[in-house]
PDB file of C-alpha atoms in Angstrom:
ATOM      1  CA  MET J   1      -7.867  13.837  -1.019  1.00 76.00           C
ATOM      2  CA  GLY J   2      -5.169  11.445   0.121  1.00 89.00           C
ATOM      3  CA  LYS J   3      -4.970  10.021   3.605  1.00 94.00           C
ATOM      4  CA  LYS J   4      -2.127   9.177   5.923  1.00 96.00           C
ATOM      5  CA  ILE J   5      -2.908   5.929   7.760  1.00 97.00           C
ATOM      6  CA  ILE J   6      -1.147   3.742  10.328  1.00 98.00           C
ATOM      7  CA  TYR J   7      -1.958   0.093  11.041  1.00 97.00           C
ATOM      8  CA  TYR J   8      -0.220  -1.202  14.154  1.00 97.00           C
ATOM      9  CA  GLY J   9      -0.591  -3.797  16.887  1.00 96.00           C
ATOM     10  CA  SER J  10       0.342  -7.343  17.793  1.00 94.00           C
ATOM     11  CA  GLY J  11      -2.361  -8.932  15.648  1.00 92.00           C
ATOM     12  CA  LYS J  12      -1.991 -10.326  12.166  1.00 91.00           C
ATOM     13  CA  GLY J  13      -3.414  -8.610   9.088  1.00 90.00           C
ATOM     14  CA  LYS J  14      -1.816  -5.159   9.167  1.00 92.00           C
ATOM     15  CA  SER J  15       0.043  -5.676   5.909  1.00 89.00           C
ATOM     16  CA  MET J  16      -2.981  -7.304   4.303  1.00 90.00           C
ATOM     17  CA  ALA J  17      -5.184  -4.366   5.318  1.00 94.00           C
ATOM     18  CA  ALA J  18      -2.686  -2.006   3.685  1.00 94.00           C
ATOM     19  CA  LEU J  19      -2.553  -4.182   0.563  1.00 91.00           C
ATOM     20  CA  GLY J  20      -6.356  -4.164   0.471  1.00 92.00           C
ATOM     21  CA  PHE J  21      -6.253  -0.377   0.179  1.00 92.00           C
ATOM     22  CA  ALA J  22      -3.525  -0.719  -2.451  1.00 93.00           C
ATOM     23  CA  VAL J  23      -5.686  -3.060  -4.557  1.00 92.00           C
ATOM     24  CA  GLN J  24      -8.628  -0.671  -4.186  1.00 93.00           C
ATOM     25  CA  TYR J  25      -6.507   2.272  -5.400  1.00 93.00           C
ATOM     26  CA  ALA J  26      -5.019   0.264  -8.266  1.00 93.00           C
ATOM     27  CA  GLY J  27      -8.521  -0.775  -9.296  1.00 92.00           C
ATOM     28  CA  LEU J  28      -9.359   2.905  -9.705  1.00 93.00           C
ATOM     29  CA  GLY J  29      -6.403   3.335 -12.041  1.00 92.00           C
ATOM     30  CA  GLU J  30      -4.134   4.946  -9.448  1.00 92.00           C
ATOM     31  CA  SER J  31      -0.420   4.180  -9.207  1.00 92.00           C
ATOM     32  CA  VAL J  32       0.647   2.332  -6.069  1.00 94.00           C
ATOM     33  CA  ASP J  33       4.119   1.588  -4.698  1.00 94.00           C
ATOM     34  CA  VAL J  34       4.682  -0.816  -1.799  1.00 93.00           C
ATOM     35  CA  ILE J  35       8.013  -0.853   0.024  1.00 91.00           C
ATOM     36  CA  GLN J  36       8.561  -3.793   2.354  1.00 88.00           C
ATOM     37  CA  CYS J  37      10.848  -3.216   5.330  1.00 87.00           C
ATOM     38  CA  LEU J  38      12.321  -5.743   7.780  1.00 79.00           C
ATOM     39  CA  LYS J  39      10.497  -8.663   6.182  1.00 69.00           C
ATOM     40  CA  THR J  40      12.172 -11.977   5.569  1.00 63.00           C
ATOM     41  CA  LYS J  41      12.177 -12.857   1.904  1.00 61.00           C
ATOM     42  CA  ASN J  42       9.305 -15.305   1.399  1.00 61.00           C
ATOM     43  CA  ILE J  43       9.594 -16.558  -2.170  1.00 56.00           C
ATOM     44  CA  ASN J  44       5.956 -17.741  -2.404  1.00 59.00           C
ATOM     45  CA  GLU J  45       4.586 -14.437  -1.120  1.00 63.00           C
ATOM     46  CA  THR J  46       6.988 -12.462  -3.309  1.00 63.00           C
ATOM     47  CA  ASN J  47       5.995 -14.401  -6.438  1.00 69.00           C
ATOM     48  CA  PHE J  48       2.317 -13.834  -5.715  1.00 74.00           C
ATOM     49  CA  LEU J  49       2.700 -10.119  -5.006  1.00 70.00           C
ATOM     50  CA  GLN J  50       4.744  -9.647  -8.182  1.00 77.00           C
ATOM     51  CA  ARG J  51       1.678 -10.759 -10.145  1.00 78.00           C
ATOM     52  CA  LEU J  52       0.019  -7.515  -9.046  1.00 77.00           C
ATOM     53  CA  GLU J  53       2.539  -5.557 -11.114  1.00 79.00           C
ATOM     54  CA  PRO J  54       2.495  -3.207 -12.967  1.00 84.00           C
ATOM     55  CA  GLU J  55      -0.571  -1.803 -11.186  1.00 83.00           C
ATOM     56  CA  ILE J  56       1.031  -2.268  -7.775  1.00 90.00           C
ATOM     57  CA  LYS J  57       4.819  -2.028  -7.761  1.00 91.00           C
ATOM     58  CA  MET J  58       6.558  -3.963  -5.004  1.00 88.00           C
ATOM     59  CA  PHE J  59       9.978  -2.982  -3.660  1.00 89.00           C
ATOM     60  CA  ARG J  60      12.294  -4.542  -1.099  1.00 83.00           C
ATOM     61  CA  PHE J  61      15.603  -2.753  -0.697  1.00 81.00           C
ATOM     62  CA  GLU J  62      17.120  -5.147   1.816  1.00 72.00           C
ATOM     63  CA  LYS J  63      19.459  -7.706   0.257  1.00 73.00           C
ATOM     64  CA  SER J  64      19.503 -10.335   2.993  1.00 72.00           C
ATOM     65  CA  GLU J  65      16.947 -13.118   3.047  1.00 72.00           C
ATOM     66  CA  CYS J  66      17.259 -13.368   6.850  1.00 72.00           C
ATOM     67  CA  SER J  67      15.375 -11.282   9.372  1.00 77.00           C
ATOM     68  CA  PHE J  68      17.158  -8.145  10.557  1.00 76.00           C
ATOM     69  CA  GLU J  69      17.559  -9.328  14.156  1.00 78.00           C
ATOM     70  CA  ASP J  70      19.391 -12.480  12.973  1.00 75.00           C
ATOM     71  CA  LEU J  71      22.081 -10.515  11.120  1.00 78.00           C
ATOM     72  CA  SER J  72      25.595  -9.812  12.362  1.00 82.00           C
ATOM     73  CA  GLN J  73      26.458  -6.212  13.265  1.00 86.00           C
ATOM     74  CA  GLU J  74      28.315  -5.806   9.970  1.00 88.00           C
ATOM     75  CA  GLU J  75      25.353  -7.158   7.989  1.00 84.00           C
ATOM     76  CA  LYS J  76      23.000  -4.883   9.924  1.00 83.00           C
ATOM     77  CA  GLN J  77      25.093  -1.856   8.956  1.00 87.00           C
ATOM     78  CA  GLU J  78      24.888  -2.859   5.290  1.00 88.00           C
ATOM     79  CA  GLU J  79      21.142  -3.352   5.523  1.00 86.00           C
ATOM     80  CA  LYS J  80      20.681   0.018   7.236  1.00 88.00           C
ATOM     81  CA  ILE J  81      22.226   1.647   4.169  1.00 90.00           C
ATOM     82  CA  ASN J  82      19.906  -0.345   1.888  1.00 90.00           C
ATOM     83  CA  ILE J  83      16.880   0.578   4.000  1.00 89.00           C
ATOM     84  CA  LYS J  84      17.787   4.272   4.009  1.00 92.00           C
ATOM     85  CA  ASN J  85      18.113   4.087   0.215  1.00 92.00           C
ATOM     86  CA  GLY J  86      14.604   2.653   0.157  1.00 92.00           C
ATOM     87  CA  LEU J  87      13.267   5.506   2.271  1.00 94.00           C
ATOM     88  CA  ASN J  88      14.982   8.040   0.011  1.00 93.00           C
ATOM     89  CA  PHE J  89      13.266   6.330  -2.909  1.00 94.00           C
ATOM     90  CA  ALA J  90       9.939   6.589  -1.046  1.00 94.00           C
ATOM     91  CA  LYS J  91      10.370  10.312  -0.577  1.00 93.00           C
ATOM     92  CA  LYS J  92      11.377  10.735  -4.225  1.00 93.00           C
ATOM     93  CA  VAL J  93       8.313   8.963  -5.641  1.00 92.00           C
ATOM     94  CA  LEU J  94       6.065  11.051  -3.403  1.00 92.00           C
ATOM     95  CA  CYS J  95       7.755  14.355  -4.287  1.00 91.00           C
ATOM     96  CA  THR J  96       7.714  13.636  -8.022  1.00 91.00           C
ATOM     97  CA  GLY J  97       4.136  12.347  -8.002  1.00 89.00           C
ATOM     98  CA  GLU J  98       5.166   8.971  -9.420  1.00 89.00           C
ATOM     99  CA  CYS J  99       2.598   7.278  -7.209  1.00 91.00           C
ATOM    100  CA  THR J 100      -0.679   8.294  -5.630  1.00 92.00           C
ATOM    101  CA  MET J 101      -0.391   5.721  -2.853  1.00 95.00           C
ATOM    102  CA  LEU J 102       2.679   4.552  -0.989  1.00 96.00           C
ATOM    103  CA  VAL J 103       2.640   1.666   1.479  1.00 96.00           C
ATOM    104  CA  LEU J 104       5.592   1.448   3.877  1.00 95.00           C
ATOM    105  CA  ASP J 105       5.106  -2.072   5.166  1.00 92.00           C
ATOM    106  CA  GLU J 106       6.653  -2.640   8.624  1.00 92.00           C
ATOM    107  CA  ALA J 107       8.215   0.840   8.627  1.00 95.00           C
ATOM    108  CA  LEU J 108       7.264   1.342  12.289  1.00 96.00           C
ATOM    109  CA  GLY J 109       9.774  -1.419  13.026  1.00 93.00           C
ATOM    110  CA  LEU J 110      12.515   0.771  11.566  1.00 93.00           C
ATOM    111  CA  ILE J 111      11.944   3.162  14.461  1.00 95.00           C
ATOM    112  CA  ASP J 112      11.843   0.277  16.972  1.00 92.00           C
ATOM    113  CA  GLU J 113      15.165  -1.063  15.659  1.00 88.00           C
ATOM    114  CA  GLY J 114      16.796   2.380  15.777  1.00 91.00           C
ATOM    115  CA  ILE J 115      17.429   2.344  12.027  1.00 92.00           C
ATOM    116  CA  VAL J 116      15.599   5.646  11.574  1.00 94.00           C
ATOM    117  CA  ASP J 117      14.037   8.137  13.930  1.00 94.00           C
ATOM    118  CA  ALA J 118      10.449   9.320  13.855  1.00 96.00           C
ATOM    119  CA  GLU J 119      11.422  12.547  12.097  1.00 96.00           C
ATOM    120  CA  GLU J 120      12.564  10.611   9.029  1.00 94.00           C
ATOM    121  CA  ILE J 121       9.161   8.932   8.774  1.00 95.00           C
ATOM    122  CA  ILE J 122       7.440  12.290   9.360  1.00 96.00           C
ATOM    123  CA  ASP J 123       9.432  13.728   6.429  1.00 94.00           C
ATOM    124  CA  ILE J 124       8.011  10.981   4.220  1.00 93.00           C
ATOM    125  CA  LEU J 125       4.483  11.601   5.506  1.00 93.00           C
ATOM    126  CA  GLN J 126       4.846  15.272   4.608  1.00 92.00           C
ATOM    127  CA  ALA J 127       6.306  14.626   1.146  1.00 89.00           C
ATOM    128  CA  GLY J 128       4.066  14.655  -1.891  1.00 80.00           C
ATOM    129  CA  ASN J 129       0.838  16.548  -2.271  1.00 82.00           C
ATOM    130  CA  GLU J 130      -2.508  16.478  -0.497  1.00 85.00           C
ATOM    131  CA  ASP J 131      -3.877  13.895  -2.951  1.00 88.00           C
ATOM    132  CA  THR J 132      -1.204  11.334  -2.063  1.00 91.00           C
ATOM    133  CA  SER J 133      -2.012   8.570   0.413  1.00 95.00           C
ATOM    134  CA  VAL J 134       0.600   6.944   2.638  1.00 96.00           C
ATOM    135  CA  ILE J 135       0.011   3.827   4.726  1.00 97.00           C
ATOM    136  CA  ILE J 136       2.511   2.709   7.355  1.00 97.00           C
ATOM    137  CA  THR J 137       2.374  -0.604   9.191  1.00 96.00           C
ATOM    138  CA  GLY J 138       4.216  -2.133  12.126  1.00 95.00           C
ATOM    139  CA  ARG J 139       3.858  -3.646  15.555  1.00 95.00           C
ATOM    140  CA  ASN J 140       4.436  -0.646  17.834  1.00 96.00           C
ATOM    141  CA  MET J 141       2.873   2.774  17.434  1.00 96.00           C
ATOM    142  CA  CYS J 142       5.293   5.687  17.573  1.00 95.00           C
ATOM    143  CA  GLU J 143       3.438   8.484  19.351  1.00 96.00           C
ATOM    144  CA  LYS J 144       5.447  11.176  17.541  1.00 96.00           C
ATOM    145  CA  LEU J 145       3.667  10.178  14.312  1.00 97.00           C
ATOM    146  CA  ARG J 146       0.164  10.623  15.726  1.00 97.00           C
ATOM    147  CA  ASP J 147      -0.217  14.290  14.733  1.00 96.00           C
ATOM    148  CA  TYR J 148       0.894  13.617  11.150  1.00 96.00           C
ATOM    149  CA  VAL J 149      -1.666  10.979  10.197  1.00 97.00           C
ATOM    150  CA  ASP J 150      -5.410  11.057   9.567  1.00 96.00           C
ATOM    151  CA  GLU J 151      -6.319   7.579  10.765  1.00 97.00           C
ATOM    152  CA  ILE J 152      -4.773   5.054  13.158  1.00 98.00           C
ATOM    153  CA  TYR J 153      -5.947   1.454  13.377  1.00 97.00           C
ATOM    154  CA  ARG J 154      -4.869  -0.874  16.163  1.00 97.00           C
ATOM    155  CA  ILE J 155      -5.019  -4.558  15.284  1.00 95.00           C
ATOM    156  CA  ASP J 156      -4.642  -6.896  18.250  1.00 94.00           C
ATOM    157  CA  VAL J 157      -5.509 -10.457  19.121  1.00 91.00           C
ATOM    158  CA  GLU J 158      -8.522 -10.603  21.412  1.00 88.00           C
ATOM    159  CA  LYS J 159      -8.726 -14.348  21.857  1.00 89.00           C
TER     160      LYS J 159
END
């Protein structure tokens, strides 16, 4: 049975924890899609993660190499369209069963930035079947998501 999981907090390692699950699933022969949101394009990281394909398919729908907060208002509007296309893709792969695990990396930030509302993320969590796992990461927990996930992990810096 699939799980719905959130990793959030100010600490480092949320994305890596999600990718750890992705590698575990891929190792079992499952299909995994990872959609990166609001991440600056890091060519070294991107090249490394692309080596995980075809077992783990990586997607980034944003076109800009800059971080979202550094964009002009016009560029932000363009990126919002790209991001929403990415979320539509996420829902599609879940509904069609194209993947058994979907990672929405930094998707909680989409709510923080006002790009999407919690209901749009809830729609994605509810898409697919009961065997599909969805992992969402980000800095701030959106309380509206709490009732739609099985596990929530808070990752913070202690010292």
